């Protein structure tokens, strides 16, 4: 097979050299390479102690992609409690942040994609089926699935019409690789049309939606009952949450926040930096010096009327959105906007910067009226003031945001309708 030879003789050695070079300078790469050895040892122990359990293998690149797998995993665990789920990751962020996730039975770094390592991994694991999330498909692992008769699915798949993978040479390589799939389930009809351009004969291709809508809906319901913001602080105030903000975002919205605090006496501002380092928090405190008092969220029990809360930990942004009247999502003034679905699931207007080209949901949310793209300091101040003072418009845009998420939920069940038969058929062989 020409593509297998080219990949293993040319592409893979180049990738290995790149990883080794990065190992010298990048701490994250070092963690990932070292973690592969210990995680495989633990997997061998798990398989040895559970030799007869049916196993499903789910692979995701990183933490964000694995969030899309969680609705699938949790639904399967309800339906098939005897099914063991083994999750693999390429990135340390996915692996380390899911070590305690209750719905998986074992967790591992995906081995480096040599033919020998991929084959050894799958012969050890012997899953009834494999699910790759979104885009992170490694050729030798997929070819090994085909050779061992393991049905493979690509779920939450995306492929832009202008993707380099559709260029002539890369198109032929990816056609060969995707022919090993049993099913390719995309988030939209446009993505399905792009995959059909490979002219694949084996996999079933269908647009079923995006499980992220199911995930944020479920998490929003759970978070409403456990808001970390005490009720007495929230009462009688209009709350603005600035989530996942970088310094580039803060340079745009901080002047507006300072003006709003002077003009609107009942506004409470919560800023959740993407990276709440001590240095960054001190910089934010300095920006409000002489304007208003600030309080770090870890000291919320000592709240004494401070109107700016600075979140100095991670993991509480989503439940904070439950207390918000308006939300701003960061990233749109840096490289690309972060998760706009999380605040939208609460039925509140969502503002964000203009860099949204890689976020289809941010584009569509703005088109439906639930999202508002702001272009700079004057624009964000005008929009914030307008939405704070106009209750009817705020409710209208909030309702549009909530509908945007609710109407797109349901992808999980559509994926399971394809995945369940794959698992059952594999067990019968």
Coordinates of C-alpha atoms in Angstrom, one line a residue:
X1 CA 0.0 0.0 0.0
X2 CA 1.7 3.1 -1.3
X3 CA 0.2 5.6 1.2
X4 CA 1.1 3.4 4.2
X5 CA 4.7 3.2 3.0
X6 CA 5.0 6.9 2.4
X7 CA 3.5 7.7 5.7
X8 CA 5.7 5.3 7.7
X9 CA 8.9 6.0 5.8
X10 CA 8.7 9.8 5.3
X11 CA 5.9 11.5 7.4
X12 CA 6.3 9.6 10.6
X13 CA 10.1 10.0 11.0
X14 CA 9.7 13.7 10.4
X15 CA 7.0 13.9 13.1
X16 CA 9.2 12.0 15.5
X17 CA 12.1 14.4 14.9
X18 CA 9.7 17.3 15.5
X19 CA 8.5 15.8 18.8
X20 CA 12.0 15.2 20.0
X21 CA 13.0 18.8 19.1
X22 CA 10.0 20.2 21.0
X23 CA 10.9 17.9 23.9
X24 CA 13.9 20.1 24.6
X25 CA 11.9 23.3 24.8
X26 CA 8.3 22.5 25.6
X27 CA 7.3 21.3 29.0
X28 CA 3.9 20.1 27.8
X29 CA 5.5 17.9 25.1
X30 CA 7.8 16.4 27.7
X31 CA 4.8 15.6 30.0
X32 CA 3.1 13.9 27.1
X33 CA 6.1 11.8 26.1
X34 CA 6.8 10.7 29.6
X35 CA 3.2 10.1 30.4
X36 CA 2.9 7.6 27.5
X37 CA 5.1 5.1 29.2
X38 CA 3.4 5.1 32.6
X39 CA -0.2 5.2 31.2
X40 CA 0.4 2.1 29.0
X41 CA 1.7 0.2 32.0
X42 CA -1.5 1.0 33.9
X43 CA -3.6 0.0 30.9
X44 CA -1.9 -3.4 30.8
X45 CA -2.7 -3.9 34.5
X46 CA -6.3 -2.9 33.9
X47 CA -6.7 -5.3 30.9
X48 CA -5.1 -8.1 32.9
X49 CA -7.5 -7.5 35.8
X50 CA -10.6 -7.2 33.6
X51 CA -10.0 -9.8 30.8
X52 CA -13.6 -10.5 29.8
X53 CA -15.2 -7.1 29.8
X54 CA -16.5 -5.6 26.6
X55 CA -14.5 -2.5 25.9
X56 CA -15.2 0.7 23.8
X57 CA -12.2 2.8 22.8
X58 CA -12.8 6.6 22.5
X59 CA -10.0 8.9 21.4
X60 CA -9.9 12.7 21.6
X61 CA -7.1 15.1 21.0
X62 CA -7.5 17.2 24.1
X63 CA -9.8 18.4 26.8
X64 CA -12.1 20.4 24.6
X65 CA -12.7 17.6 22.2
X66 CA -13.3 15.1 25.0
X67 CA -16.1 17.3 26.3
X68 CA -17.9 16.4 23.1
X69 CA -17.5 12.7 23.9
X70 CA -18.9 12.9 27.4
X71 CA -22.6 12.9 26.4
X72 CA -22.0 9.8 24.3
X73 CA -20.1 8.1 27.1
X74 CA -22.6 8.9 29.8
X75 CA -25.5 7.7 27.7
X76 CA -23.8 4.5 26.9
X77 CA -23.0 3.9 30.5
X78 CA -26.7 4.2 31.3
X79 CA -27.7 1.8 28.6
X80 CA -24.8 -0.7 28.9
X81 CA -23.4 -0.6 32.4
X82 CA -21.3 -3.6 31.7
X83 CA -19.4 -1.8 28.8
X84 CA -16.0 -0.6 29.8
X85 CA -14.9 2.7 28.2
X86 CA -11.2 3.3 27.6
X87 CA -10.4 6.9 26.7
X88 CA -7.1 8.0 25.0
X89 CA -5.7 11.4 24.5
X90 CA -2.9 13.0 22.5
X91 CA -2.5 16.1 24.7
X92 CA -1.6 16.2 28.4
X93 CA -4.5 18.7 29.0
X94 CA -7.0 16.1 28.1
X95 CA -5.3 13.2 29.9
X96 CA -4.6 15.1 33.2
X97 CA -7.9 16.8 33.5
X98 CA -9.9 13.6 33.1
X99 CA -8.0 11.2 35.4
X100 CA -10.9 11.4 37.8
X101 CA -13.8 11.4 35.3
X102 CA -16.2 8.9 36.8
X103 CA -17.6 7.5 33.5
X104 CA -14.5 6.0 32.1
X105 CA -12.9 2.8 33.2
X106 CA -9.3 3.4 32.0
X107 CA -7.4 6.4 30.6
X108 CA -4.3 6.4 28.5
X109 CA -2.2 8.5 26.2
X110 CA -2.5 7.3 22.6
X111 CA 0.8 5.6 21.6
X112 CA 3.0 7.3 19.1
X113 CA 1.6 6.4 15.7
X114 CA 4.0 3.7 14.5
X115 CA 2.5 0.6 12.9
X116 CA 4.0 -1.6 15.6
X117 CA 2.8 0.6 18.6
X118 CA -0.7 1.0 17.1
X119 CA -1.0 -2.8 16.5
X120 CA 0.3 -3.7 20.0
X121 CA -2.1 -1.1 21.6
X122 CA -5.2 -2.5 19.8
X123 CA -4.2 -6.2 20.3
X124 CA -3.9 -5.4 24.1
X125 CA -7.1 -3.5 24.3
X126 CA -9.3 -5.5 21.8
X127 CA -12.1 -3.0 21.8
X128 CA -15.5 -3.9 20.3
X129 CA -15.5 -0.5 18.5
X130 CA -13.5 2.6 18.2
X131 CA -14.8 6.2 18.3
X132 CA -12.6 9.1 17.1
X133 CA -13.8 12.6 18.1
X134 CA -13.9 15.5 15.7
X135 CA -10.7 15.3 13.7
X136 CA -7.8 13.6 15.6
X137 CA -7.4 10.4 13.5
X138 CA -4.0 8.7 13.4
X139 CA -3.4 6.7 10.3
X140 CA -1.6 3.6 11.7
X141 CA -4.2 3.2 14.5
X142 CA -7.0 3.4 11.9
X143 CA -5.3 1.0 9.6
X144 CA -4.8 -1.4 12.6
X145 CA -8.5 -1.1 13.4
X146 CA -9.3 -2.2 9.8
X147 CA -6.8 -5.1 9.9
X148 CA -8.1 -6.4 13.2
X149 CA -11.8 -6.0 12.2
X150 CA -12.6 -3.3 14.8
X151 CA -15.4 -1.0 13.5
X152 CA -14.4 2.7 13.7
X153 CA -16.5 5.8 13.8
X154 CA -15.6 9.5 13.4
X155 CA -18.1 11.5 15.5
X156 CA -18.7 15.3 15.7
X157 CA -16.7 15.4 12.5
X158 CA -15.9 18.7 10.7
X159 CA -14.3 19.4 7.4
X160 CA -14.3 22.8 5.8
X161 CA -14.9 23.1 2.1
X162 CA -11.5 24.8 1.7
X163 CA -9.6 22.2 3.9
X164 CA -6.1 21.4 2.7
X165 CA -7.1 17.7 3.2
X166 CA -9.1 18.1 0.0
X167 CA -6.1 19.2 -2.1
X168 CA -5.2 16.5 -4.7
X169 CA -2.3 14.6 -3.0
X170 CA -3.6 15.0 0.5
X171 CA -7.1 14.1 -0.7
X172 CA -5.9 10.7 -2.1
X173 CA -4.1 10.0 1.2
X174 CA -7.1 10.9 3.4
X175 CA -9.4 8.9 1.1
X176 CA -7.4 5.8 1.7
X177 CA -7.5 6.5 5.5
X178 CA -11.2 7.3 5.7
X179 CA -12.1 4.2 3.8
X180 CA -11.2 2.3 7.0
X181 CA -14.1 4.0 8.8
X182 CA -17.5 2.4 9.3
X183 CA -19.3 5.7 9.9
X184 CA -18.5 9.4 9.6
X185 CA -21.0 11.5 11.5
X186 CA -20.7 15.2 10.9
X187 CA -22.0 18.3 12.8
X188 CA -23.6 19.8 9.6
X189 CA -24.7 19.1 6.1
X190 CA -21.8 21.3 4.8
X191 CA -19.3 19.0 6.6
X192 CA -21.0 15.9 5.2
X193 CA -20.8 17.3 1.7
X194 CA -17.1 17.9 2.2
X195 CA -16.5 14.4 3.3
X196 CA -18.5 13.1 0.3
X197 CA -15.9 14.8 -2.0
X198 CA -13.5 12.0 -1.0
X199 CA -15.8 9.6 -2.9
X200 CA -15.7 7.0 -0.2
X201 CA -17.4 3.7 -0.7
X202 CA -17.2 2.1 2.8
X203 CA -18.3 4.5 5.5
X204 CA -21.8 5.7 6.2
X205 CA -21.7 9.5 6.1
X206 CA -24.5 11.5 7.7
X207 CA -25.0 14.9 9.4
X208 CA -26.3 14.3 12.9
X209 CA -25.4 17.5 14.8
X210 CA -22.9 18.5 17.5
X211 CA -22.9 16.9 20.9
X212 CA -21.5 20.1 22.4
X213 CA -25.1 21.4 22.4
X214 CA -26.2 18.4 24.5
X215 CA -23.2 18.9 26.8
X216 CA -23.7 22.6 27.5
X217 CA -27.5 22.0 28.0
X218 CA -26.9 19.3 30.6
X219 CA -24.2 21.2 32.4
X220 CA -26.3 24.4 32.5
X221 CA -29.2 22.5 34.1
X222 CA -26.8 21.1 36.7
X223 CA -25.1 24.4 37.3
X224 CA -28.4 26.3 38.0
X225 CA -28.8 24.5 41.3
X226 CA -25.2 25.2 42.5
X227 CA -24.2 28.7 41.7
X228 CA -21.0 29.7 43.5
X229 CA -22.2 33.3 43.7
X230 CA -24.1 33.7 47.0
X231 CA -27.7 34.8 46.5
X232 CA -27.4 37.9 48.7
X233 CA -24.7 39.3 46.5
X234 CA -26.7 38.6 43.3
X235 CA -30.0 40.0 44.7
X236 CA -31.0 43.4 43.2
X237 CA -28.0 43.6 40.9
X238 CA -27.4 43.3 37.2
X239 CA -24.5 40.9 36.7
X240 CA -22.0 41.0 33.9
X241 CA -19.7 38.0 33.5
X242 CA -16.5 38.4 31.4
X243 CA -15.4 34.8 30.8
X244 CA -12.2 33.3 29.5
X245 CA -10.6 36.7 28.9
X246 CA -7.1 37.4 27.7
X247 CA -5.3 40.7 28.2
X248 CA -6.2 41.6 24.6
X249 CA -9.9 41.3 25.4
X250 CA -9.5 43.1 28.7
X251 CA -7.8 46.1 27.0
X252 CA -11.0 46.5 25.1
X253 CA -13.7 46.0 27.7
X254 CA -12.0 47.4 30.9
X255 CA -12.6 51.1 29.9
X256 CA -16.2 50.3 29.3
X257 CA -16.5 48.5 32.6
X258 CA -15.1 51.5 34.4
X259 CA -17.6 53.8 32.8
X260 CA -20.5 51.4 33.5
X261 CA -19.6 51.2 37.2
X262 CA -19.8 55.0 37.4
X263 CA -23.1 55.3 35.5
X264 CA -25.0 52.2 36.7
X265 CA -25.1 51.8 40.5
X266 CA -26.5 48.3 40.6
X267 CA -24.0 46.6 38.2
X268 CA -21.8 43.8 39.5
X269 CA -18.9 42.7 37.3
X270 CA -17.2 39.3 37.4
X271 CA -14.0 38.8 35.4
X272 CA -12.8 35.3 34.8
X273 CA -9.4 35.4 33.2
X274 CA -8.4 32.5 30.9
X275 CA -5.2 32.2 32.9
X276 CA -5.7 33.5 36.5
X277 CA -2.1 33.8 37.4
X278 CA -1.1 36.0 40.4
X279 CA 0.6 38.4 38.1
X280 CA -2.5 38.8 35.9
X281 CA -4.8 39.2 38.8
X282 CA -2.5 41.9 40.3
X283 CA -2.6 43.7 36.9
X284 CA -6.4 43.7 36.9
X285 CA -6.5 45.0 40.5
X286 CA -4.2 47.8 39.5
X287 CA -6.5 48.7 36.6
X288 CA -9.4 49.3 39.0
X289 CA -7.4 51.2 41.6
X290 CA -9.1 54.5 42.2
X291 CA -12.2 53.4 40.4
X292 CA -13.8 50.8 42.6
X293 CA -12.9 48.1 45.2
X294 CA -12.2 44.6 43.9
X295 CA -12.3 41.2 45.6
X296 CA -10.8 37.9 44.6
X297 CA -13.4 35.2 44.4
X298 CA -11.7 32.9 46.8
X299 CA -12.5 35.5 49.5
X300 CA -16.2 35.7 48.5
X301 CA -17.3 34.9 52.1
X302 CA -15.7 38.3 53.1
X303 CA -17.6 40.3 50.5
X304 CA -18.3 43.8 51.7
X305 CA -20.0 45.5 48.7
X306 CA -17.2 45.2 46.2
X307 CA -18.5 45.6 42.7
X308 CA -15.8 43.8 40.8
X309 CA -15.0 40.2 41.5
X310 CA -11.9 38.6 40.1
X311 CA -12.0 34.8 39.8
X312 CA -8.7 33.4 40.9
X313 CA -9.4 29.7 40.3
X314 CA -10.5 27.5 37.4
X315 CA -13.6 25.4 37.0
X316 CA -16.4 27.8 38.1
X317 CA -17.0 29.8 35.0
X318 CA -20.0 27.8 33.8
X319 CA -22.0 28.0 37.0
X320 CA -21.2 31.7 37.2
X321 CA -22.9 32.2 33.8
X322 CA -26.1 31.0 35.6
X323 CA -26.1 34.2 37.7
X324 CA -25.4 36.5 34.7
X325 CA -27.7 38.9 32.9
X326 CA -25.1 39.5 30.2
X327 CA -21.9 37.6 29.2
X328 CA -18.8 38.5 27.3
X329 CA -16.7 35.6 26.0
X330 CA -13.0 36.2 25.5
X331 CA -10.6 35.2 22.8
X332 CA -12.3 37.2 20.0
X333 CA -9.7 40.0 20.3
X334 CA -6.8 37.6 20.5
X335 CA -6.8 34.6 18.1
X336 CA -10.3 33.0 18.2
X337 CA -13.3 33.3 20.5
X338 CA -13.7 30.7 23.2
X339 CA -16.9 28.7 24.0
X340 CA -20.0 30.9 23.3
X341 CA -22.4 28.0 23.8
X342 CA -21.9 27.8 27.5
X343 CA -23.4 31.2 28.4
X344 CA -26.0 30.9 25.5
X345 CA -27.4 27.8 27.2
X346 CA -28.6 30.0 30.1
X347 CA -30.6 32.1 27.7
X348 CA -28.6 35.3 28.1
X349 CA -27.1 37.6 25.4
X350 CA -23.5 36.8 24.6
X351 CA -21.0 39.4 23.4
X352 CA -17.6 38.6 21.9
X353 CA -14.8 40.1 19.7
X354 CA -14.6 39.8 15.9
X355 CA -12.2 36.9 15.6
X356 CA -14.7 34.2 15.1
X357 CA -13.7 32.6 11.7
X358 CA -12.9 29.2 13.3
X359 CA -16.1 29.1 15.4
X360 CA -19.2 28.2 13.3
X361 CA -21.4 28.4 16.4
X362 CA -20.3 31.9 17.2
X363 CA -21.1 33.0 13.7
X364 CA -24.5 31.4 13.7
X365 CA -25.3 32.6 17.2
X366 CA -24.8 36.2 16.0
X367 CA -26.9 35.5 12.9
X368 CA -29.8 34.4 15.2
X369 CA -29.5 37.5 17.4
X370 CA -28.4 35.7 20.5
X371 CA -24.8 36.7 20.0
X372 CA -23.4 40.2 19.5
X373 CA -20.0 40.8 17.8
X374 CA -18.3 43.9 19.1
X375 CA -15.5 45.6 17.2
X376 CA -13.7 47.8 19.7
X377 CA -13.9 49.9 22.8
X378 CA -16.7 52.3 21.7
X379 CA -18.7 49.5 20.2
X380 CA -18.6 47.3 23.3
X381 CA -19.6 50.2 25.6
X382 CA -22.5 51.1 23.4
X383 CA -23.7 47.5 23.3
X384 CA -23.3 46.9 27.0
X385 CA -25.1 50.0 28.0
X386 CA -27.9 49.4 25.5
X387 CA -28.5 45.8 26.7
X388 CA -28.3 46.8 30.4
X389 CA -30.8 49.6 30.1
X390 CA -33.2 47.9 27.6
X391 CA -34.8 45.0 29.5
X392 CA -37.0 44.0 26.5
X393 CA -34.0 43.8 24.1
X394 CA -32.0 41.9 26.6
X395 CA -34.8 39.3 27.1
X396 CA -35.3 39.1 23.3
X397 CA -31.6 38.4 22.6
X398 CA -31.4 36.1 25.6
X399 CA -34.4 34.0 24.4
X400 CA -32.7 33.8 21.0
X401 CA -29.5 32.5 22.6
X402 CA -31.4 29.9 24.6
X403 CA -33.4 28.7 21.5
X404 CA -30.1 28.5 19.5
X405 CA -28.8 25.9 21.9
X406 CA -32.1 24.0 22.6
X407 CA -33.0 23.6 18.9
X408 CA -29.6 22.0 18.1
X409 CA -29.6 19.5 20.9
X410 CA -30.1 15.8 20.2
X411 CA -26.9 14.8 18.4
X412 CA -26.0 12.3 21.1
X413 CA -29.0 10.1 20.5
X414 CA -28.5 10.2 16.8
X415 CA -24.9 9.1 17.2
X416 CA -25.9 6.3 19.6
X417 CA -28.4 5.1 17.0
X418 CA -25.4 4.3 14.8
X419 CA -23.0 3.3 17.5
X420 CA -25.1 0.8 19.5
X421 CA -25.5 -1.5 16.5
X422 CA -21.8 -1.3 15.8
X423 CA -21.1 -2.5 19.3
X424 CA -23.7 -5.3 19.2
X425 CA -22.6 -6.5 15.8
X426 CA -19.0 -6.6 16.9
X427 CA -20.0 -8.7 19.9
X428 CA -21.7 -11.2 17.7
X429 CA -18.7 -11.8 15.4

